[in-house]
Amino acid sequence: MTQCFTHLAREKIEAGGSVVYGESESRLKPIIVPCSQKEVQSSGSDVNEQTESQLSPMPIPFSQWEDQWHSSAGCVDEYLIDPEELDDSLNSLPAQAARDGPHLSQSCFTGTQEIIPKLEDANHVVAEAGMLKFSWQYEKKFSYSLLNVAESAVDTMSFERDANGFLELNSSKFNCHMKASNSLNLQSRVPQDKQYMAQVSQNVMLQTSDGPLNEWDRNYPQYLESFDSVEACEHGAERSKILGPAEDVDRDQRAIRRHLQFGATMVWNGGATTSSIDNQSNPTKVVVNSMLPARFRNLKDLVPSSQNESIGISSRGKPVSYHNTVTPTSSCPSEFVGSTRNVGDLPVPDFTPSSLSSMARSVSMHSNMFASKNLAGYMSSQEKHLATNEGQNLANYSNINSVTTIAAKTNVHTHMDDDEEETHAVEAATSASLPVADRFEELNKESSQRKREKKRVTGTSESEGCKRCNCKRSKCLKLYCECFAAGVYCVDCCACTECFNKPEYEETVLDARHQIQSRNPLAFAPKIVKSVTDSPANLVEEGNQTTPSSARHKRGCNCKKSKCLKKYCECFQARVGCSDGCRCEGCNNPFGQKTAILLHNAGFTGAERWENPCHQKLDTKETVTADSIKAGRMQCSPNWKELANIIHGTPPVSHQHLGSVTSSSNPDAGNSSNVSPIDLHCRRSYQPSVGYPPWSCSPLSLATELSEGMPPQELGCHIPPYGILKDGDTPEILRVTSTPPKAVKAYSPNKKRISPPQHQPQGSRSSYLPSLRSGRKFKILQSMPSFPPLTPCSKSKDCSDVTGKDHRGGSTSSQ
DNA sequence: GAGTTTGAAACT
DNA sequence: CAGTTTCAAACTC
C-alpha cells in the first residue's frame, strides 16, 4: 500500500503567542513556522502580517533542522483538505484567526488563573517516510519518544520549561537543543525507507487571562495545535471509502469538527513526493491514519474552532451550540489507540463500545476541562452518557466558569437524562465559591457515592458504557488500574478509592508514570497492536466489535488455567488471537490460537515449540505436525510470527550488524524465494544504523507493521495464504529499501527459534537465537536503551526510562 | 454481593 | 531474573 503521511490541511501555527494559520503559501515548506522565519516560510498572508507583532522574539533554530534534513522536494506539503469541503466558516478561519490572534494573545497569556487541561498521554503513530513535525507551546512537560523501526532506534526527547520559563528541548538524536519562549517547533524528516512509531505525551498548562473563561475556552482551540494530525494519503483512496458516505461524513464532521483540538501537533508530511503531489492535486484522496475515529478525522475536525462558528450540527442533525466549545484531545489512550480497524484499505478506529469508551476516557484525561460532551454527541448513548459525565464533571472540576458549564450542559442536554441531577449538583458545586481543590474533593466524594450507588443498582457501570476501575489499594497509580494503564484519569464512574489518578494530582500521576516507564518505556503503549494497513478482510467480527485479525497482544498472555477462553486472558479480552508472544498453556483462544508444535528435532526433543506456520515456507527443514494443522492451530499471523522471529533473532546477534552476517549462517540464505516479505521487510529494516543496535526495532511498530499479513482466523475472517503478502499488501518499507537483499539473510529466525524459555537450560539462551519468546523479546526491546540520550536529558527520569532496566518483563513467563 | 479464581503487575 | 507477593478484574455461587 502506497502510503504517505501528510499533515492537516491547515496548519495552525503558533508562534510567540499568536496563532498563524499556515495556508497554501507554505506548501513547499511544510514547516510549522517559528515566528522569526515566518516571513521566509510563507509568502505572507494577512494572518501572518497581523500576527507578526505577536510573534515570539525568540526564534527557533529551524535552520539547524533544515540543514540537516530539509529537503523540500522530499517533503512537499500537502493540504489534505479539499477547499470545497470546507464550509464558509472554515474557509474564513485564517482571516478570523487574524482577527482573533491579537485578542487571544492578550487574553491568554497574561492571566494568572491557571487551568490545567490535561493533554497527557500518548498518541501512538506509525508513520512512514515523511516529515514529522511538532509544534506546541505552553507545555509544562512534553515528552516525545520516537521509535525508529527501520533503524531500530529509540529516541526520547523531553521538553520542559526551564527556570526562566523557556521551553527547552534537548535531543541528541536530532542534534538539537532548542529554546523558545512560547512555542517550539520541531521537525524531523523521516527517510522514505524508514518507519517510525512516535509516541507523544505531553501536559499542557495554560494560563488564562482575567477575562471570561468562556472567552478563553472559545479561543483555546486556536492555541492548541491539532494533536491528532497525522495524516496519510494514498493514491486512489476515495474519501468516501475512508470516511463513509460523504453525506454522513459531512454531517458528522461538521458536528464534531471543532471539538477535536489538541494540545500539540504531530504532523507527518508525506515523504513520498509523488504521492504528495498527487494528493495535493487531489486532496480528497485522504487516508487518515491516526487514532481517531474516521468520522473525526476529516481535516475539518482539525481546523480550529472559531467564535464565529458557533453552530454545529449534532449527530442527530440538531443545531448545537458550540460557542463554549470543549476541546477533547485526540491523544488517545493506549487501549483506544490500539483499537483501530480498517475500512477499505485504511485503518480506522474501532468504534466498538469499548473503544468509544476508551476514547471518551481519553478525552477526559487529555482535556479535563474540555469535556467530551460534544464528542459524546457522536457516540452511542452509552458513550455519550459516559462522555457527558466525565466531561461535565471534569469541566467543573477544572474551574470552568458557570457560563461554560451551562453552555456545556446545553450541548449535552439531550443525553443528560438521569445524569441531570448530578449535573445540577456539579454545577451548584462549581458555582460555589469553594476553592477548586475543596470543590473537587467534595464533588469527588459525592461522585464516588453516586457512582457506587449506581453501580450497585445497575450491577456494573460497564452497562452504562462506563467501564472503569475499582482500585482499592493501588491508588490508581499503578498499571493495575485500568484507567491509569490506559493513560486516562479516573472519572466519575470509577469506583476506586484513594484515587490519585486525577487531574489534581497531576504531578503524582506523572511521577507514577515516569516510574513505571522507567521500568518499561512502553508500558503505556497499546497492548494490542495491529497493522495500520489492516484490510477489512482482516477484520474479525463478533457481535458489535471488530478486531483486526492481525491484531495481537503486544506482550502476549500467560494463561495457565483459563486456556485463553476467559477474560482473564488479555488476548481473549482484547479479542485477538494468541501468538508466539504468548506463554499460555492449552491455548484455546477462539480468536486465534497459539501454535504449539512439538519439535522433535535433535537437540530439542521434548521441547514444546511454538511454531509459526508460515515458517513452513521459510524453513522446510522444520517439521510441523499435520495434526497441528488439522487441528486448526496454525492460526497465527505469519507476520506476527515473523515478528516474533525477528525479535527472537535480534539480541543474540551480539550487536553485529545484521547486514554483515553472512548468509551462510542462515539456512534460508541463498533462497530468497523462501524469504517472506515480512522477513525482507524486517531484515531490510535492520539496516545498520550508526550507533543503534540493529535489533532495536520497536516491537510495537514491528508488530504493527508486520501484522499486515492476513493471519488465518477463526470466526469467519478471511484467510489468506500464509506468508504471502500480495503486492499491494507489501508495506512500502518493503519496497523502498536501500539495503541489499542479501543483508536480509543475516539471520533466520526459524532456525534457532526453538523452545520456550521455561524449557531452556538457563544460560543457554544466547547459544541459539530465539529461544526467547517474543513476549520476552518485547520486553527486551522495550528495555532497549534509547538513543544515547544525546540530550542532556534534563529529565533524569526520562533518561532512565529508556536506558531501561526493565529486564523483569518476562518474569511472569515463568509462572 | 461475597468469596474465589486468575493472571498481570509489582516486588524481592 | 526467577520466584513471590500484591492487586484488581473476572468469575462463581
PDB file of C-alpha atoms in Angstrom, chain A residues 256 293 295-296 315-316 351 355-361 363 372-388 415:
ATOM      1  CA  ILE A 256     -17.536  17.332  15.510  1.00  0.00           C
ATOM      2  CA  PRO A 293     -12.378   7.551  14.604  1.00  0.00           C
ATOM      3  CA  ARG A 295     -15.552  10.257  11.266  1.00  0.00           C
ATOM      4  CA  PHE A 296     -13.479  12.566  13.349  1.00  0.00           C
ATOM      5  CA  SER A 315     -25.229  13.816  15.115  1.00  0.00           C
ATOM      6  CA  ARG A 316     -28.909  13.954  15.136  1.00  0.00           C
ATOM      7  CA  PHE A 351     -15.907   2.086  17.073  1.00  0.00           C
ATOM      8  CA  SER A 355     -13.218   1.827  22.000  1.00  0.00           C
ATOM      9  CA  LEU A 356     -15.626   4.592  22.290  1.00  0.00           C
ATOM     10  CA  SER A 357     -15.456   4.276  25.932  1.00  0.00           C
ATOM     11  CA  SER A 358     -11.766   4.490  25.751  1.00  0.00           C
ATOM     12  CA  MET A 359     -11.984   7.484  23.641  1.00  0.00           C
ATOM     13  CA  ALA A 360     -14.298   9.132  25.987  1.00  0.00           C
ATOM     14  CA  ARG A 361     -11.977   8.315  28.734  1.00  0.00           C
ATOM     15  CA  VAL A 363     -10.952  12.817  26.376  1.00  0.00           C
ATOM     16  CA  SER A 372     -16.091  15.095  25.931  1.00  0.00           C
ATOM     17  CA  LYS A 373     -19.568  16.245  25.902  1.00  0.00           C
ATOM     18  CA  ASN A 374     -19.507  17.345  22.379  1.00  0.00           C
ATOM     19  CA  LEU A 375     -17.780  14.292  21.350  1.00  0.00           C
ATOM     20  CA  ALA A 376     -20.360  12.441  23.202  1.00  0.00           C
ATOM     21  CA  GLY A 377     -22.837  13.654  20.753  1.00  0.00           C
ATOM     22  CA  TYR A 378     -21.339  11.301  18.310  1.00  0.00           C
ATOM     23  CA  MET A 379     -21.171   8.306  20.406  1.00  0.00           C
ATOM     24  CA  SER A 380     -23.625   5.771  21.285  1.00  0.00           C
ATOM     25  CA  SER A 381     -25.939   6.722  24.001  1.00  0.00           C
ATOM     26  CA  GLN A 382     -23.857   4.848  26.418  1.00  0.00           C
ATOM     27  CA  GLU A 383     -20.759   6.534  25.364  1.00  0.00           C
ATOM     28  CA  LYS A 384     -22.472   9.800  25.335  1.00  0.00           C
ATOM     29  CA  HIS A 385     -23.527   9.148  28.775  1.00  0.00           C
ATOM     30  CA  LEU A 386     -20.052   8.434  29.802  1.00  0.00           C
ATOM     31  CA  ALA A 387     -18.537  11.284  27.998  1.00  0.00           C
ATOM     32  CA  THR A 388     -21.120  13.551  29.300  1.00  0.00           C
ATOM     33  CA  HIS A 415     -28.192  12.986  26.862  1.00  0.00           C
TER      34      HIS A 415
END
